[in-house]
PDB file of C-alpha atoms in Angstrom:
ATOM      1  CA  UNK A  65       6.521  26.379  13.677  1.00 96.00           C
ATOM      2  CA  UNK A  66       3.163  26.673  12.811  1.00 97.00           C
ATOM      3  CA  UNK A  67       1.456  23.023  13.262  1.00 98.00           C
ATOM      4  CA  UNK A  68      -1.562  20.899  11.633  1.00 98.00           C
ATOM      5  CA  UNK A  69      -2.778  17.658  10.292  1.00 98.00           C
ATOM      6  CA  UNK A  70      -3.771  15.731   7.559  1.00 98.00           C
ATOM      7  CA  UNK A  71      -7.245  15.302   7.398  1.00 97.00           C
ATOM      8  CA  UNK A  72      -6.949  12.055   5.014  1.00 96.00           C
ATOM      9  CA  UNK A  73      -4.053  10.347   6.582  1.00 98.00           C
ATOM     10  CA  UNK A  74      -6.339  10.246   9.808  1.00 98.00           C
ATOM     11  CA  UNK A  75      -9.528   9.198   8.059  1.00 97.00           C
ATOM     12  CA  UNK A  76     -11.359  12.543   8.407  1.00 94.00           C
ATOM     13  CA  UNK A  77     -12.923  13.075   5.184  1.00 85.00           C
ATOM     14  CA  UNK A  78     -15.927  14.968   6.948  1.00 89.00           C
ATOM     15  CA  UNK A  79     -14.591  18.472   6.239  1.00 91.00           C
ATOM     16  CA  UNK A  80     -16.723  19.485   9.510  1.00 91.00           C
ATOM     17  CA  UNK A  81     -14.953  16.987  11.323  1.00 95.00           C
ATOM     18  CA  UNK A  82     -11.677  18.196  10.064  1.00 96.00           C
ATOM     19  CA  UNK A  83     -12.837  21.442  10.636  1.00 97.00           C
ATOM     20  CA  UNK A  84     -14.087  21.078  14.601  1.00 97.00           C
ATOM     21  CA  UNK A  85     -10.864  18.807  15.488  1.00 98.00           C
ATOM     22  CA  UNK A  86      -8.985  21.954  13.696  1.00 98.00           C
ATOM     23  CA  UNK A  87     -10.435  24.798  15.736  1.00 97.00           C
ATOM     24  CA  UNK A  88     -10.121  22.849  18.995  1.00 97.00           C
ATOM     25  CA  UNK A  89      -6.337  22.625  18.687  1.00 98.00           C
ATOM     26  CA  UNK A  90      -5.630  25.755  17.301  1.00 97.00           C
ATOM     27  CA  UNK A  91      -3.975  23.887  14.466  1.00 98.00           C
ATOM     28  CA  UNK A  92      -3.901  23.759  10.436  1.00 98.00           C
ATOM     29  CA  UNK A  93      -5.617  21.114   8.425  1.00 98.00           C
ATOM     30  CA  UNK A  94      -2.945  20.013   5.097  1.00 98.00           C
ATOM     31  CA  UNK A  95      -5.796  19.318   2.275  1.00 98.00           C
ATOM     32  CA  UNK A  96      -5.052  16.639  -0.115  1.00 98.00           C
ATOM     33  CA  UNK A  97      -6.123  17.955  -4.070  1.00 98.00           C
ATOM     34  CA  UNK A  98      -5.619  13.806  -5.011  1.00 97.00           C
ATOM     35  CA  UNK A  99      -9.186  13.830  -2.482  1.00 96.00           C
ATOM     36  CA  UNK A 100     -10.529  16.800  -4.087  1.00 96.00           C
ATOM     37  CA  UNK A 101     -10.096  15.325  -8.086  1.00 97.00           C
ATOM     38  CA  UNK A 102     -11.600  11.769  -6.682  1.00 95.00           C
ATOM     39  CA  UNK A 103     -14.557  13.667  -4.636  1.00 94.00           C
ATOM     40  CA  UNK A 104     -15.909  16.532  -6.610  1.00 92.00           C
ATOM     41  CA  UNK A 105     -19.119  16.632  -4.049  1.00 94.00           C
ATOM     42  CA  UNK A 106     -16.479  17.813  -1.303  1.00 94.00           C
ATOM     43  CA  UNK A 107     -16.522  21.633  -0.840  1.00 96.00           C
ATOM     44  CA  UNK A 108     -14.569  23.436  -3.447  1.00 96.00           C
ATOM     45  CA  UNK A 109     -12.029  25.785  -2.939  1.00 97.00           C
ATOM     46  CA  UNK A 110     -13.628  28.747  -2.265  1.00 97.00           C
ATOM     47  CA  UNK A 111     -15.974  26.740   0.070  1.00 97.00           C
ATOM     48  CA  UNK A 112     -12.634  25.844   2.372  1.00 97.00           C
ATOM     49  CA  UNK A 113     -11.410  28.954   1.975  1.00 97.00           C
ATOM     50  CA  UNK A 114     -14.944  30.778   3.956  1.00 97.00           C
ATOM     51  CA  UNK A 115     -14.207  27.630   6.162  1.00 96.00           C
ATOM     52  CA  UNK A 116     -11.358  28.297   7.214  1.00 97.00           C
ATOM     53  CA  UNK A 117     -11.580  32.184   8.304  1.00 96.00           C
ATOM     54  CA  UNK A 118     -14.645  31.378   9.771  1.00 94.00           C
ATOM     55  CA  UNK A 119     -12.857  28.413  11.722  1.00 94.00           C
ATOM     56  CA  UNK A 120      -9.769  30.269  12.280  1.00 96.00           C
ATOM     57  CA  UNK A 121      -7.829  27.187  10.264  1.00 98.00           C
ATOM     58  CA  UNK A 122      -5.373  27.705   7.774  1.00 98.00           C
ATOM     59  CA  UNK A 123      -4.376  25.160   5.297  1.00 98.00           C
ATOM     60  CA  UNK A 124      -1.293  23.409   3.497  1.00 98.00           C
ATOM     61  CA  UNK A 125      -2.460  21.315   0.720  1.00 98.00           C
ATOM     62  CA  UNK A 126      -0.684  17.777  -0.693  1.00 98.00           C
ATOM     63  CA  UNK A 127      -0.183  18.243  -3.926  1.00 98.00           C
ATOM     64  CA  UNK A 128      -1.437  15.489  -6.358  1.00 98.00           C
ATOM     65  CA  UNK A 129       0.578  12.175  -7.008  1.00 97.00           C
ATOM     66  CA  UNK A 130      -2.452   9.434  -7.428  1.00 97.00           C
ATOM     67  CA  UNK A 131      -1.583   8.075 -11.154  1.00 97.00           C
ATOM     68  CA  UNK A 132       0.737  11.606 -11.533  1.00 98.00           C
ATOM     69  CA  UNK A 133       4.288  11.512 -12.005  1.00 98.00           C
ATOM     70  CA  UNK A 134       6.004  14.704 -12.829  1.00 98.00           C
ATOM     71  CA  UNK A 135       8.941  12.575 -13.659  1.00 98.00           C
ATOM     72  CA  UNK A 136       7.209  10.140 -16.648  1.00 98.00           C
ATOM     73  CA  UNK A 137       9.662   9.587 -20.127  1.00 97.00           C
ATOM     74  CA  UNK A 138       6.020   8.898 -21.546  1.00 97.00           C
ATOM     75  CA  UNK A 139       5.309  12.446 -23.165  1.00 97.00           C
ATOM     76  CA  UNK A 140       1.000  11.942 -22.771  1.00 98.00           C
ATOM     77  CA  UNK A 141       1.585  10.865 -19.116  1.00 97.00           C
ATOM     78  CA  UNK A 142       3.765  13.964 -18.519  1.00 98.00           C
ATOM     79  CA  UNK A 143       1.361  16.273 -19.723  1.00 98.00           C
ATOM     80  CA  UNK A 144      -1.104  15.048 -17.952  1.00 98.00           C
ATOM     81  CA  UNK A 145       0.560  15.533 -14.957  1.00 98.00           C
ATOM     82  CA  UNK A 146       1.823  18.631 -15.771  1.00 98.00           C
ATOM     83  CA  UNK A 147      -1.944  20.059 -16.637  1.00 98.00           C
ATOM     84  CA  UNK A 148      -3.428  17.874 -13.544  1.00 98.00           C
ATOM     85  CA  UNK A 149      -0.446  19.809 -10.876  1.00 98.00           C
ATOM     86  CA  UNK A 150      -1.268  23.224 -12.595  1.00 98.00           C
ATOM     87  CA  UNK A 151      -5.035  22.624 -11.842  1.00 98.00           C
ATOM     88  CA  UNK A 152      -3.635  21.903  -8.127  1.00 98.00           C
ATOM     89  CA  UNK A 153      -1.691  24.376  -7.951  1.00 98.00           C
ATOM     90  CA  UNK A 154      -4.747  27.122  -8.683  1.00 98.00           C
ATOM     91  CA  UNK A 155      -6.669  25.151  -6.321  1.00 98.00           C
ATOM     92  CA  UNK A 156      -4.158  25.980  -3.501  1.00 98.00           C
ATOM     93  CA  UNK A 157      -4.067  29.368  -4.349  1.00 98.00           C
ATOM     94  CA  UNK A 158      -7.166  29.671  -3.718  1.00 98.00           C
ATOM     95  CA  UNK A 159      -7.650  28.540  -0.591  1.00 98.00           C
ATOM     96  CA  UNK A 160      -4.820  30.652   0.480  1.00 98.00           C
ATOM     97  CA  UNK A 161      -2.536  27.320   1.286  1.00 98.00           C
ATOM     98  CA  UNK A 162       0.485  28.107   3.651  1.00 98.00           C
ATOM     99  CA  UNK A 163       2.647  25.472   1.004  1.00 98.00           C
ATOM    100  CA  UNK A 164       2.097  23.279  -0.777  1.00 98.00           C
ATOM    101  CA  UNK A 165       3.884  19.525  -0.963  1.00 98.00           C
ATOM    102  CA  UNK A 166       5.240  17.926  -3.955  1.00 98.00           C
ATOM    103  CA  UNK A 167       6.293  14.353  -5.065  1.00 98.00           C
ATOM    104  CA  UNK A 168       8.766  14.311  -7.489  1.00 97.00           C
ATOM    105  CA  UNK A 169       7.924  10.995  -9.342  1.00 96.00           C
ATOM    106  CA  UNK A 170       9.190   7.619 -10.017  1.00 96.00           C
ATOM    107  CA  UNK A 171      11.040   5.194 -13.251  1.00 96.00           C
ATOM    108  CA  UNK A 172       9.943   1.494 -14.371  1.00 92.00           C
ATOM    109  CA  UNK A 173      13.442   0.962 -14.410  1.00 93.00           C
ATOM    110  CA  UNK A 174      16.820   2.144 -12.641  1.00 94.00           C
ATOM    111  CA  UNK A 175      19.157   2.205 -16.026  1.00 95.00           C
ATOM    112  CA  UNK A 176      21.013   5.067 -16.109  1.00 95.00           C
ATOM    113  CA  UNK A 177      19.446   6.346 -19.288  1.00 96.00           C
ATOM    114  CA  UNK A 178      15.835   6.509 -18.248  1.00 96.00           C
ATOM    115  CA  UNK A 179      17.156   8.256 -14.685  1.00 97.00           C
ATOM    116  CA  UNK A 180      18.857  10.716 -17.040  1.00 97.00           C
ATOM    117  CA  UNK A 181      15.764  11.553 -18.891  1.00 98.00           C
ATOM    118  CA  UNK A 182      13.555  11.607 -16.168  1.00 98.00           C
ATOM    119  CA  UNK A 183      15.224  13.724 -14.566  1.00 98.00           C
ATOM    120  CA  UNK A 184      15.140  15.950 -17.138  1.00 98.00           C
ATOM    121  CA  UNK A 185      11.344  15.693 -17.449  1.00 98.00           C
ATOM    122  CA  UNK A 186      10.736  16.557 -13.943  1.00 98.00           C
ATOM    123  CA  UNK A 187      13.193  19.596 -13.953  1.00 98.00           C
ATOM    124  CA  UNK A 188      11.386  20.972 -16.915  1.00 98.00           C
ATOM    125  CA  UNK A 189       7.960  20.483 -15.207  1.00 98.00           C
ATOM    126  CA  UNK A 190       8.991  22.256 -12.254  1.00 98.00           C
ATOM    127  CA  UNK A 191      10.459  24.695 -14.987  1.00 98.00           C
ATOM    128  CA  UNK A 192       6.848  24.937 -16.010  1.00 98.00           C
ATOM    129  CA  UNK A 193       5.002  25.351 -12.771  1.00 98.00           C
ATOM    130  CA  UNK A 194       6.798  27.933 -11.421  1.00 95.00           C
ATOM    131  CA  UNK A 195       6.991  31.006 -10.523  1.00 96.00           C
ATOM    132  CA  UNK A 196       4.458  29.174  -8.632  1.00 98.00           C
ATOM    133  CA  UNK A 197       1.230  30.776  -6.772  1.00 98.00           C
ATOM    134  CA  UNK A 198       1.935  29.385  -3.565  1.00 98.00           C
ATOM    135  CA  UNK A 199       5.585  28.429  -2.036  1.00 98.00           C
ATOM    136  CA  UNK A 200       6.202  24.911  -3.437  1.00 98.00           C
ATOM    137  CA  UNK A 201       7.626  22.265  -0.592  1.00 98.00           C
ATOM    138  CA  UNK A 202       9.362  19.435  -2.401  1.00 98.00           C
ATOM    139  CA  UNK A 203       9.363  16.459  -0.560  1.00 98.00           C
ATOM    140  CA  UNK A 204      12.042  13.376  -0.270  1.00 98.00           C
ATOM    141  CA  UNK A 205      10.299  10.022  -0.497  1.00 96.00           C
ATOM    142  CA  UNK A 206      12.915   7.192  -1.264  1.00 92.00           C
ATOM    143  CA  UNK A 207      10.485   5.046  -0.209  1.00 93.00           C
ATOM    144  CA  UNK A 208      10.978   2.637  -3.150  1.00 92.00           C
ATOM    145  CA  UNK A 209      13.465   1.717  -5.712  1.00 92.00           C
ATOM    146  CA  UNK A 210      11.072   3.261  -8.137  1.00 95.00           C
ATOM    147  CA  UNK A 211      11.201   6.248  -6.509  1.00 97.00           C
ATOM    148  CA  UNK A 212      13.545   8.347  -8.993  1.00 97.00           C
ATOM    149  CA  UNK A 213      15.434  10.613  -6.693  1.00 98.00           C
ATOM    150  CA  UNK A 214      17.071   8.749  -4.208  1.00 97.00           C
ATOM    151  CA  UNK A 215      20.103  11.336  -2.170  1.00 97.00           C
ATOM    152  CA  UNK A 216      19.697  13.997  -0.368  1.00 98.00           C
ATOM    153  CA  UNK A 217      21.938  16.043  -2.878  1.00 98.00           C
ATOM    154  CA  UNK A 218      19.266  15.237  -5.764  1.00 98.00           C
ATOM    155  CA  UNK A 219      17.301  16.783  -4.060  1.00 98.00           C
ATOM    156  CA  UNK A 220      19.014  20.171  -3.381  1.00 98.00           C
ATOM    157  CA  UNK A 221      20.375  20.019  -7.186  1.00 98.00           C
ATOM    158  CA  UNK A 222      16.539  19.730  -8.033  1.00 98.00           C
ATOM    159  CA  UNK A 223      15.235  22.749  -5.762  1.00 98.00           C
ATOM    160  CA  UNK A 224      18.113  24.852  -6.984  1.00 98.00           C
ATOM    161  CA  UNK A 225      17.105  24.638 -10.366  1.00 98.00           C
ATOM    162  CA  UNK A 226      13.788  25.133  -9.671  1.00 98.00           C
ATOM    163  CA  UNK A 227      14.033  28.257  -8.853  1.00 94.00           C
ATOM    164  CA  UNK A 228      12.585  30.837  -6.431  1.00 96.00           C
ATOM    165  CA  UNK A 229       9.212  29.928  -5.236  1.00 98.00           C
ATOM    166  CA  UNK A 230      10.613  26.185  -3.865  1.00 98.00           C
ATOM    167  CA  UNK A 231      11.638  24.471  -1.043  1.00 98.00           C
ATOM    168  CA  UNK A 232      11.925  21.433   0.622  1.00 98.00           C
ATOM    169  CA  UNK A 233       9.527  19.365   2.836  1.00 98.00           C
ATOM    170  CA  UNK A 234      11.800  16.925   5.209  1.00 98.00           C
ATOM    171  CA  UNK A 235       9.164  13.900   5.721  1.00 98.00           C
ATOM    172  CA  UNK A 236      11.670  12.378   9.116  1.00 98.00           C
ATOM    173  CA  UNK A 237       9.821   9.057   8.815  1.00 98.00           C
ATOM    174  CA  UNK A 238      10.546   8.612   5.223  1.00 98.00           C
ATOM    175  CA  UNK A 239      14.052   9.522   5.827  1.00 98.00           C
ATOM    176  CA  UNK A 240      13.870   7.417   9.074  1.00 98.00           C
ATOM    177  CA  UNK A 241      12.751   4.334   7.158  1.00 98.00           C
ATOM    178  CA  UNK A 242      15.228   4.532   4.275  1.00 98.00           C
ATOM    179  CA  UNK A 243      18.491   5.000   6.638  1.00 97.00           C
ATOM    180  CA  UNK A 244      17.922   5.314   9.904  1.00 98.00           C
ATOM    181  CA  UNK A 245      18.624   8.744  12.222  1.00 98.00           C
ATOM    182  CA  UNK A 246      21.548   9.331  10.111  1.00 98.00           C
ATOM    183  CA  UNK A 247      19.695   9.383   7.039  1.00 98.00           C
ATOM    184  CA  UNK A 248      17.401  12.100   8.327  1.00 98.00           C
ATOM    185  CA  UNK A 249      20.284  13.911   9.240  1.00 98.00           C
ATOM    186  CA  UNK A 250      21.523  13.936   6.280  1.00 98.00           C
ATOM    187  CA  UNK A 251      18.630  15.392   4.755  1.00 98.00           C
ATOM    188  CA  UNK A 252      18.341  18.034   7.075  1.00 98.00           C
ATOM    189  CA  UNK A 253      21.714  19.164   7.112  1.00 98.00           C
ATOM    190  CA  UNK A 254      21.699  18.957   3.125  1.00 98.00           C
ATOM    191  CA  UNK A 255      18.136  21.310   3.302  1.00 98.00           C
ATOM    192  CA  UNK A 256      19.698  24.064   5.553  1.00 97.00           C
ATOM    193  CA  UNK A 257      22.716  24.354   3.483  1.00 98.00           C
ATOM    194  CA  UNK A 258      21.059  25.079   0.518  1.00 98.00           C
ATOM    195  CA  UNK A 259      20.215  28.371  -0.405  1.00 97.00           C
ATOM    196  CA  UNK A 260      16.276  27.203  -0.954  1.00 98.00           C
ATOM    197  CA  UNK A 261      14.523  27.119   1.863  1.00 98.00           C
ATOM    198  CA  UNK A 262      13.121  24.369   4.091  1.00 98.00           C
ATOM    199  CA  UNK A 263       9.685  25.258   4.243  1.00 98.00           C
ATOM    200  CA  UNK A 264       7.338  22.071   5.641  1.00 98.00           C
ATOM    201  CA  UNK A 265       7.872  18.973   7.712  1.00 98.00           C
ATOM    202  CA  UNK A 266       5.848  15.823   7.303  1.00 98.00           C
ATOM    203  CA  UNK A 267       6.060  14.295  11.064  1.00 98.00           C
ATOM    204  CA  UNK A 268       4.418  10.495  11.785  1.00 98.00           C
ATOM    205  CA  UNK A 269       5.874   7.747  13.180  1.00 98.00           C
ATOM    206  CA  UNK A 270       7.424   3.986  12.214  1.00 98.00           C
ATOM    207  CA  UNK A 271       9.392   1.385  13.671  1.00 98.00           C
ATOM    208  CA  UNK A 272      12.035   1.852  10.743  1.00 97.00           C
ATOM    209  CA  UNK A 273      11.015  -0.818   8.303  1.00 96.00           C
ATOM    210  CA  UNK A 274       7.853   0.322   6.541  1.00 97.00           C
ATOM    211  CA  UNK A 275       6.289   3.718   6.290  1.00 98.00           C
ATOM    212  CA  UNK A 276       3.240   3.073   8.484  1.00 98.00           C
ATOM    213  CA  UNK A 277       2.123   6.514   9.523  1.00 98.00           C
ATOM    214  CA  UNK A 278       1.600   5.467  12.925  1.00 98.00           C
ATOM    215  CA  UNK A 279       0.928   8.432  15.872  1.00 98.00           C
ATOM    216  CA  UNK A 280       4.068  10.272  17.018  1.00 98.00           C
ATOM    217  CA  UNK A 281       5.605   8.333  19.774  1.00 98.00           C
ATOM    218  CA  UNK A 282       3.971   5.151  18.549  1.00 98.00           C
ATOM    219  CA  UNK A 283       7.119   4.189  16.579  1.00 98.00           C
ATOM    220  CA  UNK A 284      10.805   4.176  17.140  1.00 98.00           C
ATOM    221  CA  UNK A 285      11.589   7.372  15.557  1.00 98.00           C
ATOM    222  CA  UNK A 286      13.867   9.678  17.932  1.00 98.00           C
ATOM    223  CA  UNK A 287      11.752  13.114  17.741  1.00 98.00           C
ATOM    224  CA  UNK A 288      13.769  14.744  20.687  1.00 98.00           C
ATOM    225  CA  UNK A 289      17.571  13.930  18.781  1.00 98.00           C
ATOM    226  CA  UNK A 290      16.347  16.715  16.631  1.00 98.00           C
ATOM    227  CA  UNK A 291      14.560  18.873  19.139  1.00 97.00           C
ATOM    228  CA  UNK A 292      18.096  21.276  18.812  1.00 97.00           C
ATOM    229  CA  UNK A 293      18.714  21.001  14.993  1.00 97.00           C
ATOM    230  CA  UNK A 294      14.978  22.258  13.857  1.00 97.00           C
ATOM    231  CA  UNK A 295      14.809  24.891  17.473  1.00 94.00           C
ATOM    232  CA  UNK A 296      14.756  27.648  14.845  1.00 92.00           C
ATOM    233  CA  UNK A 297      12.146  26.584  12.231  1.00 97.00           C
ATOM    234  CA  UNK A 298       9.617  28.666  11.299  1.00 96.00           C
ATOM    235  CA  UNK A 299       7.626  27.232   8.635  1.00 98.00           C
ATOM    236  CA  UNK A 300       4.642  24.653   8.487  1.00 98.00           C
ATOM    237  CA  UNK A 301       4.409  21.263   9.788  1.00 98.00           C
ATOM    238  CA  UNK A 302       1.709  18.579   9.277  1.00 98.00           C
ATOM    239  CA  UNK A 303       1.123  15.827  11.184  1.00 98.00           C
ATOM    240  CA  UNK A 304       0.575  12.798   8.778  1.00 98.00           C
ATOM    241  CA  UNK A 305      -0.586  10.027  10.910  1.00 98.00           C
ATOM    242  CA  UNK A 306      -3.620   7.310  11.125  1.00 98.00           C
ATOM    243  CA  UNK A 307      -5.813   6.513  14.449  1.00 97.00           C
ATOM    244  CA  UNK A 308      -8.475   9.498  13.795  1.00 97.00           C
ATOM    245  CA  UNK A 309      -9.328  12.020  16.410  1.00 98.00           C
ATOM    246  CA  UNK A 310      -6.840  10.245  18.929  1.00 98.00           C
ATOM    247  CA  UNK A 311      -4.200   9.714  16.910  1.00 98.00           C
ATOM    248  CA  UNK A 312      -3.528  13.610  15.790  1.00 98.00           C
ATOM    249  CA  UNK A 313      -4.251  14.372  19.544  1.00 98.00           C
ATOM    250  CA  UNK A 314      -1.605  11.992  20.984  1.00 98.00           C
ATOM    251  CA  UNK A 315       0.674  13.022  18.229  1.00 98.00           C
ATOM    252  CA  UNK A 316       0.668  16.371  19.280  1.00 98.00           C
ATOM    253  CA  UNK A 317       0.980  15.703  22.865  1.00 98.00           C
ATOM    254  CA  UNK A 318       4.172  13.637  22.308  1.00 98.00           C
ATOM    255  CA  UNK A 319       5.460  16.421  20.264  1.00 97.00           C
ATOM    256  CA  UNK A 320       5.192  18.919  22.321  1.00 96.00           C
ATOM    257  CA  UNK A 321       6.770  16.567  25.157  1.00 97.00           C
ATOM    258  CA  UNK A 322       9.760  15.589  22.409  1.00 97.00           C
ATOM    259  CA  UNK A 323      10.443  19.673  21.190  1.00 97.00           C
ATOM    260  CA  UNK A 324       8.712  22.026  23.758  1.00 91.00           C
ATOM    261  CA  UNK A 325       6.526  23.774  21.296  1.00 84.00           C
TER     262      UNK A 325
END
């Protein structure tokens, strides 16, 4: 498993601070594009990318979902998304991302004709991303009961379709705060039965009933029940928690006590 961080979920929008705390741990830093579109003064892609080999840091990126949903039934908001996650995509290309993470989008309304449709929509966009230029991680969120995909066997049916060039990302806590340990069970057993690939993990912490983002080990999360089930992952994992500098280190400490990596 090949660890890192996000460098917004902790508050490090300094890329030199990302950068140092990066190169210290021998660990990734997962860029976020929604930053990138807000910030254009940041360094741009080709800037991370000299960064980065210079560092010794590799990156995953977060795909867009500020005001972007793959998923709209509004045909101008769809495009938009569509041309705003094609724009990402080239951007993490270009920096030579590991993976990169995708939302899959939400409904005003649970009625089973708009789920129908947007459904649809968001099978067609990932129709139209793909083959894509880096390996595509989509992620579960049920966070919400706007959140359109809500099962773990959306999902898969989703992925499927999608095609080669996509995969899952398992986000635990999101799991963890929509069901429980069985919940994120479910997901994973759903991900490595499918014939796409589980590619990223999202790891942070909760105590079940919101999705706070809090350090590993700060929450109520069981990270060693699924020290056996993931012992043979090799993809990319990001730690996605608050509390800065201390907060990604004492994440990673509690991991390595909870899996032995």
């Amino acid at each position: 498993m090949r660890l890192g961080f996000s460098a917004v979920t902790a508050g490090l929008v300094d890329p030199r601070e990302a950068f140092a705390l990066a190169a210290e741990l021998g660990i990734d830093i997962e860029l976020s594009v929604d930053l990138q579109e807000m910030f254009p003064q940041l360094p741009g892609a080709r800037e991370l990318r000299e960064m980065g080999r210079a560092a010794g840091v590799g990156f995953t990126v977060h795909l867009p979902f500020v005001d972007l949903n793959l998923a709209s039934v509004v045909e101008a908001a769809w495009t938009t998304s569509l041309e705003r996650m094609q724009r990402a995509l080239e951007f993490a290309g270009a920096v030579d991302a590991r993976v990169g993470v995708l939302h899959t989008g939400q409904i005003p309304l649970r009625h089973p004709i708009l789920i129908e449709a947007a459904k649809e929509r968001l099978a067609r966009a990932l129709e139209r991303l793909g083959p894509p230029p880096v390996p595509v991680a989509v992620e579960n969120l049920a966070l919400d009961r706007h959140d359109l995909l809500q099962e773990p066997a959306e999902l898969v049916r989703l992925v499927e379709g999608a095609g080669e060039g996509f995969g899952y990302t398992l986000d635990l806590p999101h799991a963890y705060v929509q069901g429980g340990e069985a919940q994120i069970r479910a997901y994973l057993e759903a991900m490595q039965a499918s014939r796409a690939p589980l590619l990223h993990l999202h790891l942070h912490d909760n105590l079940g009933d919101r999705d706070a983002h809090l350090p590993v080990g700060a929450g109520s999360l069981p990270y060693p029940a699924f020290k056996g089930a993931l012992a043979g992952f090799a993809g990319t994992a990001a730690l996605e928690v608050t509390g800065g500098v201390e907060g990604v280190k004492n994440s990673l400490r509690a991991l390595h006590a909870a899996w032995d990596i």
